Amino acid sequence: RYPEPEIIKAVMDNLGSVRQALISSELETAFAHFIREVFTPALDKFDLEKQKNELDTISELRPELIYWLAKYGQSSEIITYAESAARSFMTKPTSVDASIAKRALQITALAGDKALFDAYKSHFENAKTPVQRDNYLSAIGYFSSIELQNEALNYALSGPLNVSELFIISRGIRVAGDNGRNLVFHWMMDNYDIIISKIPNEYAGYMPVFAKGCSEERLEKSRQFFAKPGHQAEGTMRNLAKVEDEVNNCVKLRKREGEAVKTYLNQLVNITTK
């Protein structure tokens, strides 16, 4: 009997919390194999499509399984499914289960081009409902092209976004990995005054969160940046201290367990592909 949805979600959450520390670019292929081994049986059990009278926990888990298998598991089958769902949603939103649409758009963006990027922007600007608007805006931050990521970040400041939507795009780009986190971090520094002018004063002290991750170099740059009086607000240094603790813990975990994880994943690939 396969584990309950709550257990699978807990496994997913734990993997998410350690992935940035332990999965380097050279391990992405082996990690993808691991993800397929772990989560494919669950999706096979719960099915790609919502079933009649299924538990809410299953309905909530399905889009996350699809996302993990597509993005981190590199499953061509799931990517194809997500791209089909995204096309259907863009043509007729009601034809796709609401719980799947957002992740499908994000997955499709990963390999998307400028034409798709522009289409997402158009759908966002002309969305008929808040949910549709959020779906497209979040997906704009998932394009892998650096050029499109830069364009997306510019759009976050110049486009018709509400204050509450300002960081949705940057959140998606940070998911891309350390390169994405670096890009967003420098975007924040380059546009600090503009960003601060757009958000309520009580949120200005949270800017150090852009230094989160597992990079000592980025952390040091954030120390230098926020040491300047013009870059400090109520809570800035307190939040920077929290980020420092998180980054240092991440670096320690990587140094302590990195080689063991590398060995395990490579051995798993060798065993399961024989």
PDB file of C-alpha atoms in Angstrom:
ATOM      1  CA  ARG A   1       0.000   0.000   0.000  1.00  0.00           C
ATOM      2  CA  TYR A   2       1.446   3.337  -1.058  1.00  0.00           C
ATOM      3  CA  PRO A   3       1.876   6.065   1.626  1.00  0.00           C
ATOM      4  CA  GLU A   4      -0.958   8.492   2.273  1.00  0.00           C
ATOM      5  CA  PRO A   5      -0.938  11.892   0.508  1.00  0.00           C
ATOM      6  CA  GLU A   6       0.081  13.667   3.714  1.00  0.00           C
ATOM      7  CA  ILE A   7       3.214  11.514   3.980  1.00  0.00           C
ATOM      8  CA  ILE A   8       4.153  12.084   0.349  1.00  0.00           C
ATOM      9  CA  LYS A   9       3.701  15.837   0.815  1.00  0.00           C
ATOM     10  CA  ALA A  10       5.948  15.735   3.887  1.00  0.00           C
ATOM     11  CA  VAL A  11       8.642  13.933   1.883  1.00  0.00           C
ATOM     12  CA  MET A  12       8.310  16.535  -0.860  1.00  0.00           C
ATOM     13  CA  ASP A  13       8.614  19.407   1.622  1.00  0.00           C
ATOM     14  CA  ASN A  14      11.723  17.882   3.195  1.00  0.00           C
ATOM     15  CA  LEU A  15      13.325  17.333  -0.200  1.00  0.00           C
ATOM     16  CA  GLY A  16      12.553  20.926  -1.083  1.00  0.00           C
ATOM     17  CA  SER A  17      14.253  22.217   2.036  1.00  0.00           C
ATOM     18  CA  VAL A  18      17.530  20.383   1.356  1.00  0.00           C
ATOM     19  CA  ARG A  19      17.592  20.407  -2.453  1.00  0.00           C
ATOM     20  CA  GLN A  20      19.341  23.762  -2.811  1.00  0.00           C
ATOM     21  CA  ALA A  21      22.036  22.698  -0.357  1.00  0.00           C
ATOM     22  CA  LEU A  22      22.763  19.230  -1.689  1.00  0.00           C
ATOM     23  CA  ILE A  23      21.850  19.100  -5.381  1.00  0.00           C
ATOM     24  CA  SER A  24      24.476  20.784  -7.529  1.00  0.00           C
ATOM     25  CA  SER A  25      24.140  21.180 -11.293  1.00  0.00           C
ATOM     26  CA  GLU A  26      26.259  18.066 -11.855  1.00  0.00           C
ATOM     27  CA  LEU A  27      23.762  16.017  -9.828  1.00  0.00           C
ATOM     28  CA  GLU A  28      20.601  17.221 -11.551  1.00  0.00           C
ATOM     29  CA  THR A  29      20.364  14.172 -13.829  1.00  0.00           C
ATOM     30  CA  ALA A  30      20.873  11.705 -10.976  1.00  0.00           C
ATOM     31  CA  PHE A  31      18.452  13.660  -8.791  1.00  0.00           C
ATOM     32  CA  ALA A  32      15.896  13.564 -11.602  1.00  0.00           C
ATOM     33  CA  HIS A  33      16.173   9.776 -11.660  1.00  0.00           C
ATOM     34  CA  PHE A  34      15.644   9.706  -7.896  1.00  0.00           C
ATOM     35  CA  ILE A  35      12.563  11.939  -8.136  1.00  0.00           C
ATOM     36  CA  ARG A  36      11.021   9.716 -10.798  1.00  0.00           C
ATOM     37  CA  GLU A  37      11.654   6.638  -8.673  1.00  0.00           C
ATOM     38  CA  VAL A  38      10.052   8.240  -5.616  1.00  0.00           C
ATOM     39  CA  PHE A  39       7.063  10.112  -7.044  1.00  0.00           C
ATOM     40  CA  THR A  40       6.006   8.299 -10.228  1.00  0.00           C
ATOM     41  CA  PRO A  41       4.293   5.459  -8.300  1.00  0.00           C
ATOM     42  CA  ALA A  42       2.295   8.030  -6.331  1.00  0.00           C
ATOM     43  CA  LEU A  43       1.059   9.826  -9.426  1.00  0.00           C
ATOM     44  CA  ASP A  44       0.267   6.485 -11.053  1.00  0.00           C
ATOM     45  CA  LYS A  45      -1.860   5.630  -8.034  1.00  0.00           C
ATOM     46  CA  PHE A  46      -3.698   8.957  -7.822  1.00  0.00           C
ATOM     47  CA  ASP A  47      -3.896   9.456 -11.627  1.00  0.00           C
ATOM     48  CA  LEU A  48      -3.175  12.544 -13.698  1.00  0.00           C
ATOM     49  CA  GLU A  49      -6.819  13.560 -13.762  1.00  0.00           C
ATOM     50  CA  LYS A  50      -9.039  14.360 -10.801  1.00  0.00           C
ATOM     51  CA  GLN A  51     -11.252  11.428  -9.819  1.00  0.00           C
ATOM     52  CA  LYS A  52     -14.834  11.558  -8.621  1.00  0.00           C
ATOM     53  CA  ASN A  53     -15.160  11.878  -4.823  1.00  0.00           C
ATOM     54  CA  GLU A  54     -11.410  11.824  -4.260  1.00  0.00           C
ATOM     55  CA  LEU A  55      -9.936  13.226  -1.050  1.00  0.00           C
ATOM     56  CA  ASP A  56      -9.031  16.912  -0.989  1.00  0.00           C
ATOM     57  CA  THR A  57      -5.510  15.938   0.064  1.00  0.00           C
ATOM     58  CA  ILE A  58      -5.089  14.038  -3.205  1.00  0.00           C
ATOM     59  CA  SER A  59      -6.449  16.951  -5.248  1.00  0.00           C
ATOM     60  CA  GLU A  60      -3.968  19.261  -3.526  1.00  0.00           C
ATOM     61  CA  LEU A  61      -1.042  16.867  -3.950  1.00  0.00           C
ATOM     62  CA  ARG A  62      -1.528  16.093  -7.663  1.00  0.00           C
ATOM     63  CA  PRO A  63      -0.304  19.442  -9.087  1.00  0.00           C
ATOM     64  CA  GLU A  64       2.768  19.267  -6.848  1.00  0.00           C
ATOM     65  CA  LEU A  65       3.568  15.730  -8.014  1.00  0.00           C
ATOM     66  CA  ILE A  66       3.189  16.884 -11.605  1.00  0.00           C
ATOM     67  CA  TYR A  67       5.438  19.881 -10.956  1.00  0.00           C
ATOM     68  CA  TRP A  68       8.167  17.874  -9.229  1.00  0.00           C
ATOM     69  CA  LEU A  69       8.174  15.149 -11.859  1.00  0.00           C
ATOM     70  CA  ALA A  70       8.344  17.702 -14.672  1.00  0.00           C
ATOM     71  CA  LYS A  71      10.804  20.234 -13.258  1.00  0.00           C
ATOM     72  CA  TYR A  72      13.058  18.146 -11.045  1.00  0.00           C
ATOM     73  CA  GLY A  73      12.258  14.686 -12.417  1.00  0.00           C
ATOM     74  CA  GLN A  74      12.662  15.783 -16.054  1.00  0.00           C
ATOM     75  CA  SER A  75       9.851  13.403 -17.017  1.00  0.00           C
ATOM     76  CA  SER A  76       9.117  13.885 -20.719  1.00  0.00           C
ATOM     77  CA  GLU A  77       5.712  12.252 -20.298  1.00  0.00           C
ATOM     78  CA  ILE A  78       4.644  14.666 -17.566  1.00  0.00           C
ATOM     79  CA  ILE A  79       6.099  17.665 -19.387  1.00  0.00           C
ATOM     80  CA  THR A  80       4.074  16.742 -22.479  1.00  0.00           C
ATOM     81  CA  TYR A  81       0.947  16.400 -20.347  1.00  0.00           C
ATOM     82  CA  ALA A  82       1.542  19.794 -18.705  1.00  0.00           C
ATOM     83  CA  GLU A  83       2.151  21.508 -22.046  1.00  0.00           C
ATOM     84  CA  SER A  84      -1.103  20.097 -23.398  1.00  0.00           C
ATOM     85  CA  ALA A  85      -2.981  21.274 -20.307  1.00  0.00           C
ATOM     86  CA  ALA A  86      -1.421  24.737 -20.594  1.00  0.00           C
ATOM     87  CA  ARG A  87      -2.465  25.076 -24.235  1.00  0.00           C
ATOM     88  CA  SER A  88      -5.993  24.027 -23.336  1.00  0.00           C
ATOM     89  CA  PHE A  89      -6.120  26.499 -20.456  1.00  0.00           C
ATOM     90  CA  MET A  90      -4.947  29.349 -22.671  1.00  0.00           C
ATOM     91  CA  THR A  91      -7.683  28.536 -25.182  1.00  0.00           C
ATOM     92  CA  LYS A  92     -10.467  27.640 -22.778  1.00  0.00           C
ATOM     93  CA  PRO A  93      -9.703  28.047 -19.046  1.00  0.00           C
ATOM     94  CA  THR A  94     -12.685  25.982 -17.924  1.00  0.00           C
ATOM     95  CA  SER A  95     -11.404  22.940 -19.830  1.00  0.00           C
ATOM     96  CA  VAL A  96      -8.570  22.381 -17.331  1.00  0.00           C
ATOM     97  CA  ASP A  97      -8.921  21.486 -13.677  1.00  0.00           C
ATOM     98  CA  ALA A  98      -8.231  24.640 -11.688  1.00  0.00           C
ATOM     99  CA  SER A  99      -5.751  22.877  -9.413  1.00  0.00           C
ATOM    100  CA  ILE A 100      -3.567  21.867 -12.385  1.00  0.00           C
ATOM    101  CA  ALA A 101      -3.590  25.057 -14.458  1.00  0.00           C
ATOM    102  CA  LYS A 102      -1.024  27.085 -12.536  1.00  0.00           C
ATOM    103  CA  ARG A 103       1.602  24.349 -12.448  1.00  0.00           C
ATOM    104  CA  ALA A 104       0.949  23.470 -16.095  1.00  0.00           C
ATOM    105  CA  LEU A 105       1.644  27.056 -17.161  1.00  0.00           C
ATOM    106  CA  GLN A 106       4.817  27.159 -15.051  1.00  0.00           C
ATOM    107  CA  ILE A 107       6.128  23.864 -16.436  1.00  0.00           C
ATOM    108  CA  THR A 108       5.425  24.946 -20.014  1.00  0.00           C
ATOM    109  CA  ALA A 109       7.309  28.196 -19.424  1.00  0.00           C
ATOM    110  CA  LEU A 110      10.505  26.329 -18.511  1.00  0.00           C
ATOM    111  CA  ALA A 111      11.298  25.662 -22.172  1.00  0.00           C
ATOM    112  CA  GLY A 112       9.219  28.541 -23.475  1.00  0.00           C
ATOM    113  CA  ASP A 113      10.291  31.180 -25.990  1.00  0.00           C
ATOM    114  CA  LYS A 114       9.612  34.904 -26.431  1.00  0.00           C
ATOM    115  CA  ALA A 115       6.310  34.220 -28.183  1.00  0.00           C
ATOM    116  CA  LEU A 116       5.007  32.253 -25.209  1.00  0.00           C
ATOM    117  CA  PHE A 117       6.354  34.884 -22.823  1.00  0.00           C
ATOM    118  CA  ASP A 118       4.429  37.598 -24.659  1.00  0.00           C
ATOM    119  CA  ALA A 119       1.327  35.408 -24.733  1.00  0.00           C
ATOM    120  CA  TYR A 120       1.485  34.953 -20.960  1.00  0.00           C
ATOM    121  CA  LYS A 121       1.797  38.716 -20.492  1.00  0.00           C
ATOM    122  CA  SER A 122      -1.201  39.320 -22.723  1.00  0.00           C
ATOM    123  CA  HIS A 123      -3.301  36.743 -20.890  1.00  0.00           C
ATOM    124  CA  PHE A 124      -2.230  38.250 -17.559  1.00  0.00           C
ATOM    125  CA  GLU A 125      -3.188  41.764 -18.596  1.00  0.00           C
ATOM    126  CA  ASN A 126      -6.544  40.616 -19.960  1.00  0.00           C
ATOM    127  CA  ALA A 127      -7.393  37.993 -17.336  1.00  0.00           C
ATOM    128  CA  LYS A 128     -11.082  37.642 -16.533  1.00  0.00           C
ATOM    129  CA  THR A 129     -10.598  36.454 -12.942  1.00  0.00           C
ATOM    130  CA  PRO A 130      -8.043  37.001 -10.137  1.00  0.00           C
ATOM    131  CA  VAL A 131      -7.105  33.303 -10.306  1.00  0.00           C
ATOM    132  CA  GLN A 132      -6.317  33.482 -14.017  1.00  0.00           C
ATOM    133  CA  ARG A 133      -4.326  36.661 -13.434  1.00  0.00           C
ATOM    134  CA  ASP A 134      -2.269  34.993 -10.702  1.00  0.00           C
ATOM    135  CA  ASN A 135      -1.712  31.863 -12.794  1.00  0.00           C
ATOM    136  CA  TYR A 136      -0.185  33.784 -15.683  1.00  0.00           C
ATOM    137  CA  LEU A 137       1.829  36.204 -13.572  1.00  0.00           C
ATOM    138  CA  SER A 138       3.446  33.403 -11.580  1.00  0.00           C
ATOM    139  CA  ALA A 139       4.301  31.543 -14.801  1.00  0.00           C
ATOM    140  CA  ILE A 140       6.070  34.599 -16.244  1.00  0.00           C
ATOM    141  CA  GLY A 141       8.805  33.994 -13.671  1.00  0.00           C
ATOM    142  CA  TYR A 142       9.465  30.408 -14.790  1.00  0.00           C
ATOM    143  CA  PHE A 143      11.137  30.941 -18.162  1.00  0.00           C
ATOM    144  CA  SER A 144      14.678  29.517 -18.233  1.00  0.00           C
ATOM    145  CA  SER A 145      16.150  31.997 -20.710  1.00  0.00           C
ATOM    146  CA  ILE A 146      18.241  34.644 -18.962  1.00  0.00           C
ATOM    147  CA  GLU A 147      17.037  37.220 -21.480  1.00  0.00           C
ATOM    148  CA  LEU A 148      13.416  36.448 -20.656  1.00  0.00           C
ATOM    149  CA  GLN A 149      14.154  36.387 -16.935  1.00  0.00           C
ATOM    150  CA  ASN A 150      15.618  39.879 -17.192  1.00  0.00           C
ATOM    151  CA  GLU A 151      12.623  41.017 -19.219  1.00  0.00           C
ATOM    152  CA  ALA A 152      10.322  39.484 -16.621  1.00  0.00           C
ATOM    153  CA  LEU A 153      12.055  41.343 -13.795  1.00  0.00           C
ATOM    154  CA  ASN A 154      11.782  44.604 -15.710  1.00  0.00           C
ATOM    155  CA  TYR A 155       8.097  43.869 -16.232  1.00  0.00           C
ATOM    156  CA  ALA A 156       7.657  43.354 -12.490  1.00  0.00           C
ATOM    157  CA  LEU A 157       8.548  47.023 -12.011  1.00  0.00           C
ATOM    158  CA  SER A 158       7.110  48.558 -15.170  1.00  0.00           C
ATOM    159  CA  GLY A 159       4.077  46.373 -15.884  1.00  0.00           C
ATOM    160  CA  PRO A 160       0.487  46.790 -14.628  1.00  0.00           C
ATOM    161  CA  LEU A 161       1.092  44.914 -11.374  1.00  0.00           C
ATOM    162  CA  ASN A 162      -0.526  45.580  -8.030  1.00  0.00           C
ATOM    163  CA  VAL A 163       1.675  46.075  -4.970  1.00  0.00           C
ATOM    164  CA  SER A 164       0.801  42.594  -3.718  1.00  0.00           C
ATOM    165  CA  GLU A 165       2.014  41.141  -7.044  1.00  0.00           C
ATOM    166  CA  LEU A 166       5.407  42.854  -7.111  1.00  0.00           C
ATOM    167  CA  PHE A 167       7.496  39.855  -6.010  1.00  0.00           C
ATOM    168  CA  ILE A 168       5.578  37.021  -7.666  1.00  0.00           C
ATOM    169  CA  ILE A 169       7.799  37.019 -10.757  1.00  0.00           C
ATOM    170  CA  SER A 170      11.053  37.196  -8.803  1.00  0.00           C
ATOM    171  CA  ARG A 171       9.880  34.315  -6.620  1.00  0.00           C
ATOM    172  CA  GLY A 172       9.542  32.126  -9.695  1.00  0.00           C
ATOM    173  CA  ILE A 173      12.975  33.048 -11.026  1.00  0.00           C
ATOM    174  CA  ARG A 174      14.595  32.220  -7.688  1.00  0.00           C
ATOM    175  CA  VAL A 175      13.206  28.698  -8.019  1.00  0.00           C
ATOM    176  CA  ALA A 176      15.416  28.263 -11.105  1.00  0.00           C
ATOM    177  CA  GLY A 177      18.428  27.681  -8.861  1.00  0.00           C
ATOM    178  CA  ASP A 178      21.460  29.602  -7.729  1.00  0.00           C
ATOM    179  CA  ASN A 179      21.792  31.484 -11.013  1.00  0.00           C
ATOM    180  CA  GLY A 180      18.205  32.623 -10.650  1.00  0.00           C
ATOM    181  CA  ARG A 181      18.754  33.667  -7.044  1.00  0.00           C
ATOM    182  CA  ASN A 182      21.828  35.666  -8.060  1.00  0.00           C
ATOM    183  CA  LEU A 183      19.938  37.376 -10.864  1.00  0.00           C
ATOM    184  CA  VAL A 184      17.080  38.372  -8.569  1.00  0.00           C
ATOM    185  CA  PHE A 185      19.468  39.485  -5.828  1.00  0.00           C
ATOM    186  CA  HIS A 186      21.257  41.876  -8.183  1.00  0.00           C
ATOM    187  CA  TRP A 187      17.906  43.060  -9.544  1.00  0.00           C
ATOM    188  CA  MET A 188      16.902  43.966  -5.993  1.00  0.00           C
ATOM    189  CA  MET A 189      20.149  45.866  -5.383  1.00  0.00           C
ATOM    190  CA  ASP A 190      20.025  47.680  -8.733  1.00  0.00           C
ATOM    191  CA  ASN A 191      16.400  48.700  -8.211  1.00  0.00           C
ATOM    192  CA  TYR A 192      16.306  49.044  -4.432  1.00  0.00           C
ATOM    193  CA  ASP A 193      14.989  52.608  -4.354  1.00  0.00           C
ATOM    194  CA  ILE A 194      12.285  51.858  -6.926  1.00  0.00           C
ATOM    195  CA  ILE A 195      11.180  48.724  -5.079  1.00  0.00           C
ATOM    196  CA  ILE A 196      11.072  50.489  -1.714  1.00  0.00           C
ATOM    197  CA  SER A 197       8.988  53.283  -3.209  1.00  0.00           C
ATOM    198  CA  LYS A 198       6.377  50.758  -4.366  1.00  0.00           C
ATOM    199  CA  ILE A 199       5.854  48.771  -1.166  1.00  0.00           C
ATOM    200  CA  PRO A 200       4.442  49.701   2.268  1.00  0.00           C
ATOM    201  CA  ASN A 201       7.074  50.987   4.710  1.00  0.00           C
ATOM    202  CA  GLU A 202       6.621  48.039   7.060  1.00  0.00           C
ATOM    203  CA  TYR A 203       7.898  45.640   4.377  1.00  0.00           C
ATOM    204  CA  ALA A 204      11.074  47.549   3.535  1.00  0.00           C
ATOM    205  CA  GLY A 205      13.022  45.745   6.237  1.00  0.00           C
ATOM    206  CA  TYR A 206      12.525  42.372   4.565  1.00  0.00           C
ATOM    207  CA  MET A 207      14.800  43.022   1.585  1.00  0.00           C
ATOM    208  CA  PRO A 208      17.619  40.836   3.031  1.00  0.00           C
ATOM    209  CA  VAL A 209      15.546  37.745   2.162  1.00  0.00           C
ATOM    210  CA  PHE A 210      16.849  38.153  -1.392  1.00  0.00           C
ATOM    211  CA  ALA A 211      20.218  36.907  -0.113  1.00  0.00           C
ATOM    212  CA  LYS A 212      18.746  33.562   0.970  1.00  0.00           C
ATOM    213  CA  GLY A 213      20.171  30.377  -0.442  1.00  0.00           C
ATOM    214  CA  CYS A 214      23.490  28.626  -0.050  1.00  0.00           C
ATOM    215  CA  SER A 215      25.936  31.237  -1.322  1.00  0.00           C
ATOM    216  CA  GLU A 216      28.504  32.780   1.011  1.00  0.00           C
ATOM    217  CA  GLU A 217      29.476  35.201  -1.755  1.00  0.00           C
ATOM    218  CA  ARG A 218      25.916  36.498  -2.091  1.00  0.00           C
ATOM    219  CA  LEU A 219      25.643  36.780   1.681  1.00  0.00           C
ATOM    220  CA  GLU A 220      28.795  38.895   1.856  1.00  0.00           C
ATOM    221  CA  LYS A 221      27.487  41.186  -0.879  1.00  0.00           C
ATOM    222  CA  SER A 222      24.261  41.592   1.070  1.00  0.00           C
ATOM    223  CA  ARG A 223      26.206  42.556   4.207  1.00  0.00           C
ATOM    224  CA  GLN A 224      28.011  45.270   2.270  1.00  0.00           C
ATOM    225  CA  PHE A 225      24.820  46.477   0.600  1.00  0.00           C
ATOM    226  CA  PHE A 226      22.722  46.717   3.747  1.00  0.00           C
ATOM    227  CA  ALA A 227      25.557  48.266   5.747  1.00  0.00           C
ATOM    228  CA  LYS A 228      24.879  51.515   3.900  1.00  0.00           C
ATOM    229  CA  PRO A 229      22.444  53.795   5.788  1.00  0.00           C
ATOM    230  CA  GLY A 230      20.390  54.416   2.662  1.00  0.00           C
ATOM    231  CA  HIS A 231      19.680  50.689   2.438  1.00  0.00           C
ATOM    232  CA  GLN A 232      18.382  50.209   5.955  1.00  0.00           C
ATOM    233  CA  ALA A 233      14.832  50.286   7.228  1.00  0.00           C
ATOM    234  CA  GLU A 234      13.116  49.116  10.393  1.00  0.00           C
ATOM    235  CA  GLY A 235      13.988  45.424  10.759  1.00  0.00           C
ATOM    236  CA  THR A 236      16.616  45.256   8.002  1.00  0.00           C
ATOM    237  CA  MET A 237      19.540  44.201  10.183  1.00  0.00           C
ATOM    238  CA  ARG A 238      17.391  41.835  12.228  1.00  0.00           C
ATOM    239  CA  ASN A 239      16.227  40.065   9.091  1.00  0.00           C
ATOM    240  CA  LEU A 240      19.742  40.056   7.675  1.00  0.00           C
ATOM    241  CA  ALA A 241      20.912  38.212  10.793  1.00  0.00           C
ATOM    242  CA  LYS A 242      18.227  35.563  10.215  1.00  0.00           C
ATOM    243  CA  VAL A 243      19.307  35.169   6.609  1.00  0.00           C
ATOM    244  CA  GLU A 244      22.927  34.825   7.703  1.00  0.00           C
ATOM    245  CA  ASP A 245      21.978  31.947  10.000  1.00  0.00           C
ATOM    246  CA  GLU A 246      20.043  30.206   7.226  1.00  0.00           C
ATOM    247  CA  VAL A 247      22.830  30.588   4.672  1.00  0.00           C
ATOM    248  CA  ASN A 248      25.496  29.427   7.108  1.00  0.00           C
ATOM    249  CA  ASN A 249      23.425  26.371   8.025  1.00  0.00           C
ATOM    250  CA  CYS A 250      22.933  25.587   4.345  1.00  0.00           C
ATOM    251  CA  VAL A 251      26.663  25.843   3.643  1.00  0.00           C
ATOM    252  CA  LYS A 252      27.466  23.603   6.608  1.00  0.00           C
ATOM    253  CA  LEU A 253      24.930  21.012   5.446  1.00  0.00           C
ATOM    254  CA  ARG A 254      26.421  21.017   1.957  1.00  0.00           C
ATOM    255  CA  LYS A 255      29.939  20.522   3.275  1.00  0.00           C
ATOM    256  CA  ARG A 256      28.860  17.817   5.709  1.00  0.00           C
ATOM    257  CA  GLU A 257      26.509  15.754   3.547  1.00  0.00           C
ATOM    258  CA  GLY A 258      27.245  16.762  -0.045  1.00  0.00           C
ATOM    259  CA  GLU A 259      29.578  13.902  -0.919  1.00  0.00           C
ATOM    260  CA  ALA A 260      27.362  11.296   0.741  1.00  0.00           C
ATOM    261  CA  VAL A 261      24.336  12.464  -1.242  1.00  0.00           C
ATOM    262  CA  LYS A 262      26.360  12.462  -4.454  1.00  0.00           C
ATOM    263  CA  THR A 263      27.482   8.885  -3.837  1.00  0.00           C
ATOM    264  CA  TYR A 264      23.962   7.720  -2.964  1.00  0.00           C
ATOM    265  CA  LEU A 265      22.307   9.254  -6.025  1.00  0.00           C
ATOM    266  CA  ASN A 266      24.921   7.907  -8.421  1.00  0.00           C
ATOM    267  CA  GLN A 267      24.664   4.441  -6.891  1.00  0.00           C
ATOM    268  CA  LEU A 268      20.871   4.562  -7.167  1.00  0.00           C
ATOM    269  CA  VAL A 269      21.123   5.326 -10.874  1.00  0.00           C
ATOM    270  CA  ASN A 270      23.510   2.414 -11.383  1.00  0.00           C
ATOM    271  CA  ILE A 271      21.287  -0.017  -9.463  1.00  0.00           C
ATOM    272  CA  THR A 272      17.919   0.905 -10.951  1.00  0.00           C
ATOM    273  CA  THR A 273      19.079   1.208 -14.559  1.00  0.00           C
ATOM    274  CA  LYS A 274      20.765  -2.186 -14.747  1.00  0.00           C
TER     275      LYS A 274
END
